[in-house]
JSON list of C-alpha atoms in Angstrom, two decimals:
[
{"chain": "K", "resi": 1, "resn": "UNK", "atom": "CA", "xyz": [86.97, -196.10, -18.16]},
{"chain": "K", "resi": 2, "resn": "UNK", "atom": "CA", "xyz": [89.12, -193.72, -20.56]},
{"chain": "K", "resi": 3, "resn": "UNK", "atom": "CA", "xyz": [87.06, -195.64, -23.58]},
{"chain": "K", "resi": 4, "resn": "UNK", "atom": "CA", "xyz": [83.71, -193.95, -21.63]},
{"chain": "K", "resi": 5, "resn": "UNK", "atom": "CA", "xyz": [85.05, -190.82, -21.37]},
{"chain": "K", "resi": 6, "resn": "UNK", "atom": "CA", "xyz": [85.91, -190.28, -24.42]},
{"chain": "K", "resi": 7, "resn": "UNK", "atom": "CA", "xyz": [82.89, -191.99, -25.77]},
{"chain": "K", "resi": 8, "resn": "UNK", "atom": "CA", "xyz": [80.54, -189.20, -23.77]},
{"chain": "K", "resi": 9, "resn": "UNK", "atom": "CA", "xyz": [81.20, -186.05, -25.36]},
{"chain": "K", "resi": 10, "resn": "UNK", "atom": "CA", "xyz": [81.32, -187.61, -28.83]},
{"chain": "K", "resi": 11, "resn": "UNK", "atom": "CA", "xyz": [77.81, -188.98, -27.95]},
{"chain": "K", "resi": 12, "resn": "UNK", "atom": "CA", "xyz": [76.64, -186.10, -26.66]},
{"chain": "K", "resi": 13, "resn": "UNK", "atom": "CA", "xyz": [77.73, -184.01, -29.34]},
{"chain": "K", "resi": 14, "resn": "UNK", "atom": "CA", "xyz": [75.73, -186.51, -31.84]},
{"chain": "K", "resi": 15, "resn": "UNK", "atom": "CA", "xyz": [72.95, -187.29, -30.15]},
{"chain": "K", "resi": 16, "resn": "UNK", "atom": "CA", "xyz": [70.63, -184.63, -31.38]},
{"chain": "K", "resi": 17, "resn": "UNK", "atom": "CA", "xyz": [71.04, -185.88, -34.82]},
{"chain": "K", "resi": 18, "resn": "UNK", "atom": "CA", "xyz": [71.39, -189.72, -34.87]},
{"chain": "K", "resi": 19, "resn": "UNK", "atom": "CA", "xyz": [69.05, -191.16, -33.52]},
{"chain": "K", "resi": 20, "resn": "UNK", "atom": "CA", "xyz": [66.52, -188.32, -33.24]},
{"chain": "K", "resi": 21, "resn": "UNK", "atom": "CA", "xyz": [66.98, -185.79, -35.99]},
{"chain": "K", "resi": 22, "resn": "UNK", "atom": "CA", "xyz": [67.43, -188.53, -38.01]},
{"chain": "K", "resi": 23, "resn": "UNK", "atom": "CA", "xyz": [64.54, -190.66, -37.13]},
{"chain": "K", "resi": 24, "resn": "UNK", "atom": "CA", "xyz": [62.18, -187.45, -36.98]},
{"chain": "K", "resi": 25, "resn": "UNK", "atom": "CA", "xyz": [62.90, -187.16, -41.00]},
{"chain": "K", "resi": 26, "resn": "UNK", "atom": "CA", "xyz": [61.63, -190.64, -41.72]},
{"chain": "K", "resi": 27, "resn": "UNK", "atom": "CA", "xyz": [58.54, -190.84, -39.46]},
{"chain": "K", "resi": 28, "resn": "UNK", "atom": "CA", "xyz": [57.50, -186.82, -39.84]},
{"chain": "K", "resi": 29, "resn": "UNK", "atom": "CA", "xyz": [59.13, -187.04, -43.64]},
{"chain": "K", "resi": 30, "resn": "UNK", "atom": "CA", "xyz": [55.63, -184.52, -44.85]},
{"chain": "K", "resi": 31, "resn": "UNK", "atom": "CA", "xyz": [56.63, -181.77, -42.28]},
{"chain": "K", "resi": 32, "resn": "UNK", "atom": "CA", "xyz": [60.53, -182.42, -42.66]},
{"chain": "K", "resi": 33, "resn": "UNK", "atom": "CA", "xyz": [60.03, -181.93, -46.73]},
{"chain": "K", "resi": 34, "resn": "UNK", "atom": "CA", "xyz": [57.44, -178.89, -45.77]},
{"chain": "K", "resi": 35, "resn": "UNK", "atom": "CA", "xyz": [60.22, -176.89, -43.87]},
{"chain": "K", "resi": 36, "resn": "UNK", "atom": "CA", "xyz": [62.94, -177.78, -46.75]},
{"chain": "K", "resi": 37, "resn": "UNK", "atom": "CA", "xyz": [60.39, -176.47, -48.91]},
{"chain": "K", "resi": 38, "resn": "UNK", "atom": "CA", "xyz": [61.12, -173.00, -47.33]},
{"chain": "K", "resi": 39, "resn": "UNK", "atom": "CA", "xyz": [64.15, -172.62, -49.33]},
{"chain": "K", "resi": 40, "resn": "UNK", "atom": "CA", "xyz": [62.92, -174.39, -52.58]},
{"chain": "K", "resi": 41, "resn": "UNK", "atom": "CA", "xyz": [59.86, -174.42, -54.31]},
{"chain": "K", "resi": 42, "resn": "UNK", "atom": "CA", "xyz": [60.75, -176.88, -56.49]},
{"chain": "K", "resi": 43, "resn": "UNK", "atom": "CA", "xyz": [59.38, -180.06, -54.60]},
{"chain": "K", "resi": 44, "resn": "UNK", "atom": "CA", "xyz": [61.74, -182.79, -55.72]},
{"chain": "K", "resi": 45, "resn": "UNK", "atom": "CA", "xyz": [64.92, -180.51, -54.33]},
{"chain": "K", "resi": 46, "resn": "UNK", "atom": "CA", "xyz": [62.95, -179.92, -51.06]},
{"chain": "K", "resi": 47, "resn": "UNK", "atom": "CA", "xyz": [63.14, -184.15, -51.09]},
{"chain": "K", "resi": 48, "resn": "UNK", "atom": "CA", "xyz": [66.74, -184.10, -51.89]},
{"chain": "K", "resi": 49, "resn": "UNK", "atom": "CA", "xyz": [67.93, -181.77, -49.24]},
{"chain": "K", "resi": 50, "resn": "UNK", "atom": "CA", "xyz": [66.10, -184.18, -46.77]},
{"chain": "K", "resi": 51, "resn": "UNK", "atom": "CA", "xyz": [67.49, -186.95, -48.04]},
{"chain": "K", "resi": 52, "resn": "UNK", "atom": "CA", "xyz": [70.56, -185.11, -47.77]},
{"chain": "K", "resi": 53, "resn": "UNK", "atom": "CA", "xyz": [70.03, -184.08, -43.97]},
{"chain": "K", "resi": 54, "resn": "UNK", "atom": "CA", "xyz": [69.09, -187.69, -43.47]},
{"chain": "K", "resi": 55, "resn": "UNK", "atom": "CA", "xyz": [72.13, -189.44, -44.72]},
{"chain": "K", "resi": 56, "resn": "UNK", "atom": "CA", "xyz": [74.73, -186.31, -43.44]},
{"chain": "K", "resi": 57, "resn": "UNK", "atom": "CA", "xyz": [73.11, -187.03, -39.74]},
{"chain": "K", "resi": 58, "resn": "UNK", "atom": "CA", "xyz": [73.71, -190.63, -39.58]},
{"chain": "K", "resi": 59, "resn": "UNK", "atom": "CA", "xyz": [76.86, -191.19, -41.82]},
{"chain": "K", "resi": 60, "resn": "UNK", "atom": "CA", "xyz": [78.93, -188.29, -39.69]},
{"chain": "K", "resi": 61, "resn": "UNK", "atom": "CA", "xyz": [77.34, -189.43, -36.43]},
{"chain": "K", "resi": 62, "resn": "UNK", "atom": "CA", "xyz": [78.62, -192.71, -37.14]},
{"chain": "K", "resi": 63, "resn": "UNK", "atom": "CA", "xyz": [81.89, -191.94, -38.17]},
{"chain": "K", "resi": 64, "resn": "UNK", "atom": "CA", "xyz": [82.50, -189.20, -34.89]},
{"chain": "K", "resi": 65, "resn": "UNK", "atom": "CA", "xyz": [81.13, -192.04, -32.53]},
{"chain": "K", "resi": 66, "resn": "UNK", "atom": "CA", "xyz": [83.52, -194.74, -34.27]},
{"chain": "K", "resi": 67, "resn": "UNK", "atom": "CA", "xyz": [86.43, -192.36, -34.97]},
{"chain": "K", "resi": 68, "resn": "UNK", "atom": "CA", "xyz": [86.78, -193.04, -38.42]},
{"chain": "K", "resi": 69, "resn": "UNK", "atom": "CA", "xyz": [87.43, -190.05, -40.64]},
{"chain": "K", "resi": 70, "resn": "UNK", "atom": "CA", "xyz": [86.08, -188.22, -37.49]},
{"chain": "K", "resi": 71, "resn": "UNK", "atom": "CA", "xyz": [87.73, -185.06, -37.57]},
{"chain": "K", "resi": 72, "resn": "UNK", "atom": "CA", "xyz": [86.89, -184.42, -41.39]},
{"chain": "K", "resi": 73, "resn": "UNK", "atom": "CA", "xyz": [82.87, -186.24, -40.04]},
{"chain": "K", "resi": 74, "resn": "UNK", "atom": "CA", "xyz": [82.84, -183.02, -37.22]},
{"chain": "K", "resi": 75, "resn": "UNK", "atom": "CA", "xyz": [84.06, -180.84, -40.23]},
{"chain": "K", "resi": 76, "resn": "UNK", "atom": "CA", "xyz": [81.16, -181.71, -42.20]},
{"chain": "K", "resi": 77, "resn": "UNK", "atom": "CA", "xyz": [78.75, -181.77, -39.02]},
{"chain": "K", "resi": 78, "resn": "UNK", "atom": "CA", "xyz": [79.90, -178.32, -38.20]},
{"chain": "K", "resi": 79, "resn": "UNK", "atom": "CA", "xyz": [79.43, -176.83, -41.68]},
{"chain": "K", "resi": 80, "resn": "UNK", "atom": "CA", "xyz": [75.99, -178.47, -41.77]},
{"chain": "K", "resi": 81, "resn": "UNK", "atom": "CA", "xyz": [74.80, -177.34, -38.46]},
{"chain": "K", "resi": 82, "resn": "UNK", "atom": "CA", "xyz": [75.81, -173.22, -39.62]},
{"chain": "K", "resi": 83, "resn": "UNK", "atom": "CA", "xyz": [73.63, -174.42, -42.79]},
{"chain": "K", "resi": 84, "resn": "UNK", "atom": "CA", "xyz": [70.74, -175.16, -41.10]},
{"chain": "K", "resi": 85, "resn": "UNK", "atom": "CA", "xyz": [71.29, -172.34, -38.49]},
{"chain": "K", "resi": 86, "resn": "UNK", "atom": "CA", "xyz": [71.56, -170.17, -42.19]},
{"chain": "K", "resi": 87, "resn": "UNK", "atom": "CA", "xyz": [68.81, -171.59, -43.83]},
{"chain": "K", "resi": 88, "resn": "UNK", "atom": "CA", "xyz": [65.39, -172.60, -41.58]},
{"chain": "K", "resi": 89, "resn": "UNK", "atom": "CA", "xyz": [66.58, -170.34, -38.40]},
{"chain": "K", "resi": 90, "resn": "UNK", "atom": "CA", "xyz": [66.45, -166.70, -39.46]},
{"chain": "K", "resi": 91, "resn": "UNK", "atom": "CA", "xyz": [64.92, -164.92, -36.45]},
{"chain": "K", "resi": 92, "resn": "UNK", "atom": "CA", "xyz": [66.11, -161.41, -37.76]},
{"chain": "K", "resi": 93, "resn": "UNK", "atom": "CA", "xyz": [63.57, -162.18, -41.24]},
{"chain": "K", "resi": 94, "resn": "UNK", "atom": "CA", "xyz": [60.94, -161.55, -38.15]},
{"chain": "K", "resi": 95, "resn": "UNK", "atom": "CA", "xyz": [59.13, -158.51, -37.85]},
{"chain": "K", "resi": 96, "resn": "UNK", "atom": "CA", "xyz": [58.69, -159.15, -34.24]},
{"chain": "K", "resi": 97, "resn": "UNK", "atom": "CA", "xyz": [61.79, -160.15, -33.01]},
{"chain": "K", "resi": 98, "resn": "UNK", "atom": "CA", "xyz": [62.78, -158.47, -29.72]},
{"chain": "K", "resi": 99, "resn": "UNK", "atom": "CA", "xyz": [65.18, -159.71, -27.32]},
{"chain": "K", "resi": 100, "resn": "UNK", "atom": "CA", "xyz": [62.96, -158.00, -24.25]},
{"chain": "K", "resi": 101, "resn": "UNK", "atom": "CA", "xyz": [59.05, -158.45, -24.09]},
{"chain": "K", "resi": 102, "resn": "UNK", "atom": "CA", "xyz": [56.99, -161.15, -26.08]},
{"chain": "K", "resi": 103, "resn": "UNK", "atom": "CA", "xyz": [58.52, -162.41, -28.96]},
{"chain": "K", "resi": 104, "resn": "UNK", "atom": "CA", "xyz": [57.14, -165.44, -31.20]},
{"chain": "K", "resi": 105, "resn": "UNK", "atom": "CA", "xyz": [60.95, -165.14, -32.60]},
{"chain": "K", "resi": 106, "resn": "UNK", "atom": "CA", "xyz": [63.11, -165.28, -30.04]},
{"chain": "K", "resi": 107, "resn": "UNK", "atom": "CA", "xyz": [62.68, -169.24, -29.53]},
{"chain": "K", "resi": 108, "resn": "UNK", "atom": "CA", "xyz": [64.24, -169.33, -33.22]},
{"chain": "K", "resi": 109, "resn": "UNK", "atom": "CA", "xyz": [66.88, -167.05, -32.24]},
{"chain": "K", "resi": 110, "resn": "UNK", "atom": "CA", "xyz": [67.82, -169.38, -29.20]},
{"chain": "K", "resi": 111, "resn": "UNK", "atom": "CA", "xyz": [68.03, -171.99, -31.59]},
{"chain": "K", "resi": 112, "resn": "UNK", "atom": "CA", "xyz": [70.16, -170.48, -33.96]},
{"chain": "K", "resi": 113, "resn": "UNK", "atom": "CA", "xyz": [72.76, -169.64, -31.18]},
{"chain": "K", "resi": 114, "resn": "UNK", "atom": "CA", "xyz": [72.68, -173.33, -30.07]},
{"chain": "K", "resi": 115, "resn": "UNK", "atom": "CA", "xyz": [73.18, -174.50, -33.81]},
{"chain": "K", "resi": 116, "resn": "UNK", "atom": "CA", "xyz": [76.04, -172.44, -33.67]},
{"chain": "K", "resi": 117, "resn": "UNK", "atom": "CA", "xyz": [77.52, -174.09, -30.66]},
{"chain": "K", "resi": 118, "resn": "UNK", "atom": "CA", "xyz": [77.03, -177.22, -31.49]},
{"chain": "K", "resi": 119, "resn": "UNK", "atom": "CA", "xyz": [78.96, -176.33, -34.59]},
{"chain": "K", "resi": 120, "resn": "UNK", "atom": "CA", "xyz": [81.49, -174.93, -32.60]},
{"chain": "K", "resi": 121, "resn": "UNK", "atom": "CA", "xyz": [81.39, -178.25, -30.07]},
{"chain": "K", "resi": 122, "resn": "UNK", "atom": "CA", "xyz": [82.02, -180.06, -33.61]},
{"chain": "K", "resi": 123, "resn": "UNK", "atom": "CA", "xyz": [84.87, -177.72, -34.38]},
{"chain": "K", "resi": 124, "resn": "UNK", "atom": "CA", "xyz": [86.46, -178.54, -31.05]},
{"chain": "K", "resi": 125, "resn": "UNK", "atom": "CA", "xyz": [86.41, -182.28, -32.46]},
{"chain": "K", "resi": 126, "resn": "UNK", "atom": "CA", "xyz": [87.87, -181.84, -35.83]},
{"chain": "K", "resi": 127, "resn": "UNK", "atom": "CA", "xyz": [91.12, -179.57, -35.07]},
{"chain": "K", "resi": 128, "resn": "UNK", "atom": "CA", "xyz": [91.06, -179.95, -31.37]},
{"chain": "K", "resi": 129, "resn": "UNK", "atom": "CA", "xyz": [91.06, -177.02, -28.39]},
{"chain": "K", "resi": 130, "resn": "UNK", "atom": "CA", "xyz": [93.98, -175.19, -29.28]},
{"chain": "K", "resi": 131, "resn": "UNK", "atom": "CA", "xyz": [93.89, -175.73, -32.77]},
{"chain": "K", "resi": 132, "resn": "UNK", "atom": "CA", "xyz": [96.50, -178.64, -33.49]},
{"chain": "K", "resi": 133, "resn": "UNK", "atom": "CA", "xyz": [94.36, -181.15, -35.30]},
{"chain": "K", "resi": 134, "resn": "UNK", "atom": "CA", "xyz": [94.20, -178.69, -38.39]},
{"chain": "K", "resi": 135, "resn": "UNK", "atom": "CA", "xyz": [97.60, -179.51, -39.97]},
{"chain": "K", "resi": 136, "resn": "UNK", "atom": "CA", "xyz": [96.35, -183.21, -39.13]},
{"chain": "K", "resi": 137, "resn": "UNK", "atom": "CA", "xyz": [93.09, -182.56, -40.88]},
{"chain": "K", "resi": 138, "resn": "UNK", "atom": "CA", "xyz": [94.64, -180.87, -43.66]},
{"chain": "K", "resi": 139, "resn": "UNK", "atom": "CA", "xyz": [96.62, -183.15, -44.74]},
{"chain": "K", "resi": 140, "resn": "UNK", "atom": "CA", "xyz": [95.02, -186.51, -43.50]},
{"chain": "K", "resi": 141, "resn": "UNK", "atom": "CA", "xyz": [91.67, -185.39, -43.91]},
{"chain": "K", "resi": 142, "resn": "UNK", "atom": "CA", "xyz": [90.34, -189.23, -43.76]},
{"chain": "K", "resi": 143, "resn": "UNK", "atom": "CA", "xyz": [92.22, -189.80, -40.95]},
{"chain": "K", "resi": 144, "resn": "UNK", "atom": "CA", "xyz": [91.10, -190.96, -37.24]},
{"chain": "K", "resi": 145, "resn": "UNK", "atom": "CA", "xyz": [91.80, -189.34, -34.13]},
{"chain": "K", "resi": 146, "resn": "UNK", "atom": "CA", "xyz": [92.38, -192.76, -33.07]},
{"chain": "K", "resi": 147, "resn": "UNK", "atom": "CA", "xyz": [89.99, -191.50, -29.39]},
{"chain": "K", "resi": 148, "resn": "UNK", "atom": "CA", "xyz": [89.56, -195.19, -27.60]},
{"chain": "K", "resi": 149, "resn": "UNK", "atom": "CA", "xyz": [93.25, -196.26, -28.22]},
{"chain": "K", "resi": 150, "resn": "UNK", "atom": "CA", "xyz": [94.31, -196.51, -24.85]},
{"chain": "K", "resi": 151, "resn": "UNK", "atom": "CA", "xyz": [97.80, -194.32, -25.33]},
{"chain": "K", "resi": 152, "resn": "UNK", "atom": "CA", "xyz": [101.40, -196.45, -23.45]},
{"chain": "K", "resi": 153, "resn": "UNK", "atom": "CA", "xyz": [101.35, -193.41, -20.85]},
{"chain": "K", "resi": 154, "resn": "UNK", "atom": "CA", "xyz": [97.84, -194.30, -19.51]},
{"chain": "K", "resi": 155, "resn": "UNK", "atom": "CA", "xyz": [99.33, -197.89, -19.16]},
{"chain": "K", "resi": 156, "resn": "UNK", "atom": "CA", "xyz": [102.00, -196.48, -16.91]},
{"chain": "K", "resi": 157, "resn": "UNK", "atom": "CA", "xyz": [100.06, -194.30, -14.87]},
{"chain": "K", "resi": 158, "resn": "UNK", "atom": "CA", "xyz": [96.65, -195.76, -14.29]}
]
């Protein structure tokens, strides 16, 4: 049961990006290279930077779900969802942003708020709630948090 429960919020936390993020880039891969095309005009970057997305989705997923490297894996997944928040959700480039009446840009404004949580639900991961996984990231940066290891107290008190 303790395996599960740690499992959940890991696979919550990834979910959005491996399978489906992830899988959207290969079968849309036109309209995924058309929005990375907003920040490049140069067509083979716009490529790249999928490519990119692609691989930092399903590489970091992996390693947060298995729990190796996972803290520095949530470092990287936090970092890259403020990117993309950064990059393709700028609601305040909108003329007719407004937080009260209709707005075409407040739906990208709700999403850039909820690409910053998740980035702050992967900062949780990597130095933990109070903070105490940063020395451990710092200076074991590939190491695992070790989350389905059943710990000896657990034994003792089921």
């Amino acid at each position: 049961m303790s395996i599960g429960i740690a499992l959940l919020p890991r696979l919550l936390l990834v979910l959005l990006f491996f399978p489906f993020s992830a899988l959207d880039k290969v079968l849309n891969s036109k309209a995924a290279v058309g929005q990375a095309s907003q920040t490049t005009a140069t067509p083979w970057i716009a490529k790249l930077l999928v490519i990119a997305g692609f691989t930092t989705e399903v590489v970091m997923s992996t390693a947060i779900l298995t729990g190796f490297a996972d803290r520095l894996a949530a470092l990287i997944m936090a970092a890259y969802c403020l990117l993309t928040a950064l990059l393709w959700k700028q609601f305040w480039r909108s003329p007719e942003f407004r937080l009260k009446g209709p707005s075409a840009a407040r739906s990208v404004f709700w999403d850039f708020l909820k690409n910053l949580s998740v980035a702050g639900g992967f900062l949780l991961l990597a130095i933990g709630a109070n903070g105490s996984g940063f020395r451990e990231l710092w200076t074991h940066p590939l190491g695992s948090t070790h989350p389905y290891e059943v710990s000896r107290h657990s034994e003792l008190h089921p």
